[in-house]
Coordinates of C-alpha atoms (C1' of nucleotides) in Angstrom, one line a residue:
Chain U
X1 CA -25.3 7.7 19.7
X2 CA -23.0 8.9 17.0
X3 CA -22.6 7.5 13.5
X4 CA -19.9 4.8 13.7
X5 CA -19.2 5.2 10.1
X6 CA -17.4 8.6 10.1
X7 CA -14.2 8.5 8.1
X8 CA -12.2 10.6 10.5
X9 CA -13.1 8.4 13.4
X10 CA -12.0 5.1 11.8
X11 CA -8.7 3.8 13.2
X12 CA -8.1 2.1 9.9
X13 CA -8.2 5.4 8.1
X14 CA -5.8 7.0 10.5
X15 CA -3.3 4.2 10.1
X16 CA -3.8 4.1 6.3
X17 CA -3.2 7.8 5.8
X18 CA -0.3 7.8 8.4
X19 CA 1.3 5.0 6.4
X20 CA 1.1 7.1 3.2
X21 CA 2.4 10.2 5.0
X22 CA 5.4 8.2 6.2
X23 CA 5.9 6.8 2.7
X24 CA 6.0 10.3 1.3
X25 CA 8.6 11.4 3.8
X26 CA 10.7 8.3 3.1
X27 CA 10.4 8.3 -0.7
X28 CA 13.0 11.0 -1.5
X29 CA 15.4 9.5 1.1
X30 CA 15.0 6.0 -0.2
X31 CA 15.3 7.1 -3.8
X32 CA 18.9 8.0 -3.1
X33 CA 19.5 4.4 -1.9
X34 CA 17.6 2.8 -4.7
X35 CA 15.2 1.1 -2.3
X36 CA 11.5 0.9 -1.9
X37 CA 9.9 1.1 1.5
X38 CA 9.4 -2.6 2.0
X39 CA 12.9 -3.3 0.6
X40 CA 14.3 -0.8 3.1
X41 CA 12.6 -2.7 5.9
X42 CA 14.1 -6.0 4.6
X43 CA 17.5 -4.4 4.5
X44 CA 17.1 -3.1 8.1
X45 CA 16.2 -6.6 9.2
X46 CA 19.4 -7.9 7.5
X47 CA 21.6 -5.2 8.9
X48 CA 20.3 -6.1 12.3
X49 CA 21.0 -9.8 11.6
X50 CA 22.7 -11.1 8.5
X51 CA 22.1 -14.6 7.2
X52 CA 18.5 -14.9 7.9
X53 CA 16.3 -17.3 6.0
X54 CA 13.4 -16.3 3.8
X55 CA 11.0 -17.7 6.2
X56 CA 12.6 -16.0 9.1
X57 CA 12.5 -12.7 7.4
X58 CA 8.9 -13.3 6.5
X59 CA 8.0 -13.8 10.2
X60 CA 9.8 -10.6 11.2
X61 CA 8.3 -8.5 8.4
X62 CA 4.9 -10.3 8.4
X63 CA 5.2 -11.1 4.7
X64 CA 4.5 -14.3 2.8
X65 CA 7.3 -15.9 0.9
X66 CA 5.4 -15.2 -2.3
X67 CA 5.8 -11.5 -1.6
X68 CA 9.3 -11.8 -0.3
X69 CA 10.8 -13.9 -3.0
X70 CA 10.4 -11.4 -5.8
X71 CA 11.4 -8.5 -3.5
X72 CA 14.5 -10.3 -2.5
X73 CA 15.3 -11.1 -6.1
X74 CA 15.1 -7.4 -6.8
X75 CA 17.5 -6.7 -4.0
X76 CA 19.8 -9.4 -5.4
X77 CA 19.8 -8.0 -8.9
X78 CA 20.5 -4.6 -7.3
X79 CA 23.6 -6.2 -5.9
X80 CA 22.7 -5.7 -2.2
X81 CA 22.2 -9.3 -1.2
X82 CA 22.9 -12.9 -2.2
X83 CA 20.5 -15.8 -2.0
X84 CA 22.1 -19.1 -1.1
X85 CA 20.5 -22.4 -0.4
X86 CA 21.5 -23.8 3.0
X87 CA 23.7 -26.8 2.8
X88 CA 22.3 -28.3 6.0
X89 CA 18.7 -28.0 4.8
X90 CA 18.3 -27.7 1.1
X91 CA 14.8 -26.4 1.4
X92 CA 16.0 -23.3 3.1
X93 CA 17.3 -20.2 1.4
X94 CA 19.7 -18.0 3.4
X95 CA 20.0 -14.3 2.6
X96 CA 23.3 -12.7 3.0
X97 CA 24.4 -9.1 2.6
X98 CA 26.9 -8.3 -0.1
X99 CA 29.7 -5.8 0.5
X100 CA 27.6 -3.2 -1.2
X101 CA 24.6 -4.1 0.9
X102 CA 26.5 -3.8 4.1
X103 CA 28.0 -0.5 3.1
X104 CA 24.5 0.8 2.3
X105 CA 23.8 1.0 6.0
X106 CA 26.1 3.9 6.3
X107 CA 24.1 5.9 3.7
X108 CA 20.9 4.9 5.5
X109 CA 22.0 5.6 9.0
X110 CA 20.6 9.1 9.1
X111 CA 17.1 8.2 7.9
X112 CA 15.5 7.3 11.3
X113 CA 16.6 10.6 12.6
X114 CA 15.0 12.4 9.7
X115 CA 11.7 10.7 10.4
X116 CA 11.8 11.6 14.1
X117 CA 12.4 15.2 13.1
X118 CA 9.6 15.2 10.5
X119 CA 7.3 13.8 13.2
X120 CA 7.8 16.9 15.2
X121 CA 8.0 14.9 18.4
X122 CA 10.8 14.0 20.8
X123 CA 12.1 10.5 20.7
X124 CA 10.5 9.4 24.0
X125 CA 7.1 10.5 22.8
X126 CA 7.5 8.7 19.5
X127 CA 8.7 5.5 21.2
X128 CA 5.6 5.5 23.4
X129 CA 3.3 5.9 20.4
X130 CA 5.3 3.3 18.5
X131 CA 4.8 0.8 21.3
X132 CA 1.0 1.5 21.3
X133 CA 0.8 0.9 17.6
X134 CA 2.7 -2.4 18.0
X135 CA 0.2 -3.4 20.7
X136 CA -2.6 -2.7 18.3
X137 CA -0.9 -4.8 15.7
X138 CA -0.4 -7.7 18.1
X139 CA -4.0 -7.6 19.2
X140 CA -5.2 -7.6 15.5
X141 CA -2.9 -10.4 14.5
X142 CA -4.0 -12.5 17.5
X143 CA -7.7 -12.0 16.7
X144 CA -7.0 -13.3 13.2
X145 CA -5.4 -16.5 14.3
X146 CA -8.1 -17.3 16.9
X147 CA -11.0 -16.9 14.5
Chain B
X1 CA 23.6 5.2 22.6
X2 CA 21.6 2.4 21.0
X3 CA 21.6 1.5 17.4
X4 CA 18.9 3.7 15.8
X5 CA 18.5 1.2 13.0
X6 CA 16.6 -1.5 14.9
X7 CA 13.6 -2.8 13.0
X8 CA 11.3 -3.1 16.0
X9 CA 12.1 0.5 17.1
X10 CA 11.2 2.1 13.8
X11 CA 7.9 3.9 13.9
X12 CA 7.5 3.3 10.2
X13 CA 7.7 -0.4 10.7
X14 CA 5.1 -0.3 13.4
X15 CA 2.7 1.7 11.2
X16 CA 3.5 -0.5 8.1
X17 CA 2.8 -3.7 9.9
X18 CA -0.3 -2.4 11.7
X19 CA -1.7 -1.3 8.4
X20 CA -1.2 -4.8 7.1
X21 CA -2.7 -6.3 10.2
X22 CA -5.8 -4.1 9.7
X23 CA -6.0 -5.1 6.1
X24 CA -6.0 -8.7 7.0
X25 CA -8.9 -8.2 9.5
X26 CA -10.8 -6.2 6.9
X27 CA -10.2 -8.4 3.9
X28 CA -12.8 -11.1 4.7
X29 CA -15.4 -8.5 5.7
X30 CA -14.8 -6.4 2.6
X31 CA -14.8 -9.4 0.3
X32 CA -18.5 -9.9 1.2
X33 CA -19.1 -6.3 -0.1
X34 CA -16.9 -6.6 -3.1
X35 CA -14.7 -3.7 -2.0
X36 CA -11.0 -3.2 -1.6
X37 CA -9.7 -1.3 1.4
X38 CA -9.2 2.0 -0.4
X39 CA -12.5 1.6 -2.2
X40 CA -14.2 1.0 1.2
X41 CA -12.7 4.3 2.5
X42 CA -14.0 6.1 -0.6
X43 CA -17.4 4.7 0.1
X44 CA -17.3 5.7 3.7
X45 CA -16.5 9.2 2.6
X46 CA -19.5 9.2 0.3
X47 CA -21.9 7.7 2.8
X48 CA -20.8 10.6 5.0
X49 CA -21.4 13.1 2.3
X50 CA -22.8 12.3 -1.0
X51 CA -22.1 14.3 -4.1
X52 CA -18.5 15.2 -3.5
X53 CA -16.2 16.1 -6.3
X54 CA -13.2 14.0 -7.3
X55 CA -10.9 16.7 -6.0
X56 CA -12.8 16.9 -2.7
X57 CA -12.5 13.2 -2.2
X58 CA -8.9 13.3 -3.0
X59 CA -8.3 15.9 -0.3
X60 CA -10.1 13.9 2.3
X61 CA -8.4 10.6 1.3
X62 CA -5.0 12.1 0.6
X63 CA -5.0 10.6 -2.9
X64 CA -4.2 12.1 -6.3
X65 CA -6.7 12.1 -9.2
X66 CA -4.4 9.6 -11.0
X67 CA -5.1 7.2 -8.2
X68 CA -8.7 8.1 -7.6
X69 CA -10.0 8.2 -11.1
X70 CA -9.4 4.5 -11.8
X71 CA -10.6 3.5 -8.4
X72 CA -13.9 5.4 -8.9
X73 CA -14.3 3.9 -12.3
X74 CA -14.1 0.5 -10.7
X75 CA -16.7 1.5 -8.2
X76 CA -18.8 2.8 -11.0
X77 CA -18.6 -0.4 -13.0
X78 CA -19.5 -2.3 -9.8
X79 CA -22.6 -0.2 -9.8
X80 CA -22.1 1.6 -6.5
X81 CA -21.6 5.2 -7.8
X82 CA -22.2 7.4 -10.7
X83 CA -19.8 10.0 -12.1
X84 CA -21.4 13.1 -13.4
X85 CA -19.9 16.2 -14.8
X86 CA -21.1 19.3 -13.0
X87 CA -23.2 21.6 -15.1
X88 CA -22.0 24.7 -13.3
X89 CA -18.3 23.9 -13.9
X90 CA -17.7 21.4 -16.6
X91 CA -14.2 20.7 -15.3
X92 CA -15.6 19.2 -12.2
X93 CA -16.8 15.6 -11.8
X94 CA -19.3 14.9 -9.0
X95 CA -19.6 11.5 -7.5
X96 CA -23.0 10.3 -6.5
X97 CA -24.1 7.1 -4.7
X98 CA -26.3 4.8 -6.6
X99 CA -29.3 3.1 -4.9
X100 CA -27.1 0.0 -4.5
X101 CA -24.2 2.1 -3.2
X102 CA -26.4 3.7 -0.6
X103 CA -27.8 0.3 0.4
X104 CA -24.3 -1.1 0.8
X105 CA -23.9 1.0 3.9
X106 CA -26.4 -1.2 5.8
X107 CA -24.2 -4.2 5.0
X108 CA -21.1 -2.3 6.1
X109 CA -22.5 -0.8 9.3
X110 CA -21.1 -3.6 11.5
X111 CA -17.6 -3.4 10.3
X112 CA -16.2 -0.7 12.5
X113 CA -17.5 -2.6 15.5
X114 CA -15.7 -5.7 14.3
X115 CA -12.4 -3.8 14.2
X116 CA -12.9 -2.4 17.6
X117 CA -13.5 -5.8 18.9
X118 CA -10.5 -7.3 17.1
X119 CA -8.4 -4.5 18.6
X120 CA -9.1 -5.8 22.0
X121 CA -9.5 -2.3 23.4
X122 CA -12.4 -0.2 24.5
X123 CA -13.7 2.5 22.3
X124 CA -12.3 5.4 24.3
X125 CA -8.9 3.9 24.3
X126 CA -9.0 3.4 20.6
X127 CA -10.2 6.9 20.0
X128 CA -7.3 8.3 21.9
X129 CA -4.8 6.2 20.0
X130 CA -6.5 7.2 16.7
X131 CA -6.2 10.9 17.6
X132 CA -2.5 10.4 18.2
X133 CA -1.9 8.7 14.9
X134 CA -3.8 11.5 13.2
X135 CA -1.5 14.0 14.9
X136 CA 1.5 12.1 13.6
X137 CA 0.1 12.1 10.1
X138 CA -0.5 15.9 10.3
X139 CA 3.0 16.6 11.5
X140 CA 4.4 14.4 8.7
X141 CA 2.3 16.1 6.0
X142 CA 3.2 19.5 7.3
X143 CA 6.9 18.6 7.2
X144 CA 6.6 17.7 3.6
X145 CA 5.0 20.9 2.4
X146 CA 7.4 23.1 4.3
X147 CA 10.5 21.6 2.8
Chain Q
dT1 C1' -12.3 39.5 -27.3
dC2 C1' -8.2 37.4 -27.2
dG3 C1' -4.5 35.3 -25.0
dA4 C1' -2.2 33.7 -21.0
dC5 C1' -2.6 31.4 -17.1
dA6 C1' -5.0 28.5 -13.6
dT7 C1' -7.9 24.6 -12.4
dA8 C1' -10.0 19.9 -12.5
dT9 C1' -9.8 15.6 -14.2
dA10 C1' -8.1 12.0 -17.1
dT11 C1' -4.6 9.3 -19.2
dC12 C1' -0.4 6.7 -19.6
dG13 C1' 3.3 4.1 -18.1
dC14 C1' 5.6 2.1 -14.6
dG15 C1' 6.7 -0.9 -10.9
dC16 C1' 5.6 -2.8 -6.8
dG17 C1' 3.0 -5.2 -3.4
dA18 C1' -0.1 -8.7 -2.1
dT19 C1' -2.7 -12.9 -2.4
dA20 C1' -4.1 -17.6 -3.9
dA21 C1' -3.1 -21.7 -5.9
dA22 C1' -0.2 -25.0 -7.9
dT23 C1' 4.5 -27.0 -8.1
dA24 C1' 8.8 -28.7 -6.6
dA25 C1' 12.2 -30.0 -3.6
dT26 C1' 13.5 -31.7 0.7
dC27 C1' 13.1 -33.4 5.3
dG28 C1' 11.9 -36.4 9.0
dG29 C1' 9.4 -39.8 11.3
dA30 C1' 6.6 -44.1 11.4
Chain Y
dT1 C1' 10.5 -46.7 2.1
dC2 C1' 6.8 -44.1 2.0
dC3 C1' 3.9 -40.2 3.4
dG4 C1' 2.9 -36.0 5.5
dA5 C1' 5.0 -31.7 6.7
dT6 C1' 8.0 -27.9 5.6
dT7 C1' 10.2 -24.4 2.7
dA8 C1' 10.5 -21.8 -1.1
dT9 C1' 9.4 -20.7 -6.0
dT10 C1' 6.4 -20.0 -9.7
dT11 C1' 2.4 -18.3 -12.0
dA12 C1' -1.4 -15.6 -12.6
dT13 C1' -4.1 -11.8 -11.3
dC14 C1' -5.3 -7.5 -9.4
dG15 C1' -5.2 -3.0 -7.7
dC16 C1' -2.6 0.8 -5.7
dG17 C1' 0.1 4.8 -6.0
dC18 C1' 2.9 8.1 -8.3
dG19 C1' 4.9 11.3 -11.8
dA20 C1' 4.4 13.3 -16.0
dT21 C1' 1.6 14.7 -19.4
dA22 C1' -2.7 15.8 -21.8
dT23 C1' -7.2 17.9 -22.4
dA24 C1' -10.9 20.6 -21.4
dT25 C1' -12.7 24.3 -19.2
dG26 C1' -12.7 28.5 -16.5
dT27 C1' -11.0 33.1 -15.4
dC28 C1' -8.9 37.3 -15.6
dG29 C1' -6.6 41.2 -17.5
dA30 C1' -4.9 44.0 -21.3

DNA sequence: TCGACATATATCGCGCGATAAATAATCGGA
DNA sequence: TCCGATTATTTATCGCGCGATATATGTCGA
């Protein structure tokens, strides 16, 4: 039997380094928008559906509110979003895109295409891989909650 | 044509969240070893081949010396490694496992199996996915160096 | 042998991300 | 009305990751 502890055979190492590689491709693109990678993902979530709550965003992005709150504050001080307490339920904070935040989507619209190109694969191939990675994520998340 | 800006369709989002999911599975396991995730990967690289240089490790792990040096210093102060300047070339720093660092492998040996189990897949399936993710990483890295 | 350039690592500064734990405010039901 | 649950914020801590720069050493050629 082979050594189970080979770096290049670890799925975690593959994902870890792929994540960095993606980050490096994204960085120059996101720099022009003044966004970090997680901030970009939060903006994508908001472009998709404006007016989400902090908790709702956290569920989508798999982030805790203690991570999200400072991140959202940075987006607010950058002028891309507003944070408003809901009048119906004062515990809840609703995130709304500002004009500038909405407009930013136009500048970002080409980014996913750049990534597809950099991946050197066609869209269908990438979609299939993406679905497999999501399945892995789901299995891992499930294993955590079960014990 | 569909909106290219859907969160759940972005490969980057899949990788980003899968990386987090992995991290959460690893965390309790690594806590018992006193290692962080990147530190664990550095140790795996060293268990595989002791006596590597800082630069060599950086190439394997895709990390700059400005990231690696502090990380290795933390491993050194934890007592897992030693950092020794090469006598042949005084510019080079060679990393060697301490006794304790070598022994740590025994405590870590079960971890990859835990991850496989948490993934809910058989080893062959996981190996195939892992290879695909590596291929993605390689393509992305290549795209960066080419321009 | 000297000087210019290359290489290997370290240092510094920066900001962010992530977590845990404590706090506060609010909601809703018994 | 009170108590547990929910939602978000705050605080403190830590490490990662990068770019730019510094330092020391090595190398090669004139």
